[in-house]
XYZ file of C-alpha atoms in Angstrom:
67
model
C -2.919 -18.417 10.995
C -2.033 -21.851 9.724
C -2.068 -24.844 12.056
C -2.358 -28.619 12.042
C -5.929 -28.313 13.296
C -8.650 -25.684 13.455
C -8.070 -25.366 17.205
C -4.362 -24.692 16.706
C -5.016 -22.167 13.926
C -7.637 -20.369 16.051
C -5.317 -20.283 19.067
C -2.471 -18.846 16.984
C -4.832 -16.300 15.411
C -5.980 -15.030 18.775
C -2.431 -14.927 20.142
C -1.366 -12.913 17.076
C -4.288 -10.502 17.453
C -3.564 -9.894 21.127
C 0.179 -9.451 20.463
C -0.081 -6.476 18.100
C 1.605 -6.213 14.711
C 5.182 -6.930 15.825
C 4.136 -9.740 18.153
C 1.906 -11.206 15.439
C 4.897 -11.514 13.121
C 6.652 -13.563 15.782
C 3.586 -15.731 16.523
C 2.889 -16.408 12.841
C 6.498 -16.661 11.691
C 6.938 -20.410 12.080
C 3.663 -21.667 10.563
C 2.563 -18.724 8.432
C -0.503 -16.538 8.289
C -1.840 -13.160 7.271
C -1.954 -9.859 9.120
C -4.654 -7.388 8.085
C -3.591 -3.902 9.183
C -5.959 -1.109 10.251
C -5.408 0.469 6.837
C -6.678 -2.701 5.155
C -3.225 -3.674 3.902
C -2.707 -7.455 3.985
C 0.727 -8.802 4.905
C 1.747 -12.433 4.399
C 3.929 -13.782 7.199
C 6.113 -16.886 7.297
C 5.892 -19.872 5.017
C 2.677 -19.739 3.020
C 2.900 -22.879 0.888
C -0.328 -22.069 -0.921
C -1.463 -18.717 -2.169
C -4.250 -17.350 0.075
C -7.675 -17.737 -1.534
C -8.756 -14.170 -0.998
C -8.780 -11.177 -3.283
C -6.762 -8.393 -1.780
C -8.207 -4.906 -2.346
C -5.013 -3.801 -4.090
C -5.513 -6.517 -6.723
C -9.012 -5.299 -7.591
C -7.831 -1.704 -7.763
C -5.072 -2.682 -10.213
C -7.519 -4.667 -12.356
C -9.970 -1.752 -12.458
C -7.205 0.706 -13.324
C -6.023 -1.532 -16.172
C -9.542 -1.793 -17.661
């Protein structure tokens, strides 16, 4: 979750976690954030002004398949 402070981001993260996938979309919709599903799929939610600095598993799989 993105927030103006670490406390705000942590609070939004916990609220999203406790709300389930649909509730998380609502909680994260205004500020933006990521949902990591049980399957490992990562879903970007809301306005993400910067690209997340993580490597998603799907990206590595595509790179390995292209090699």
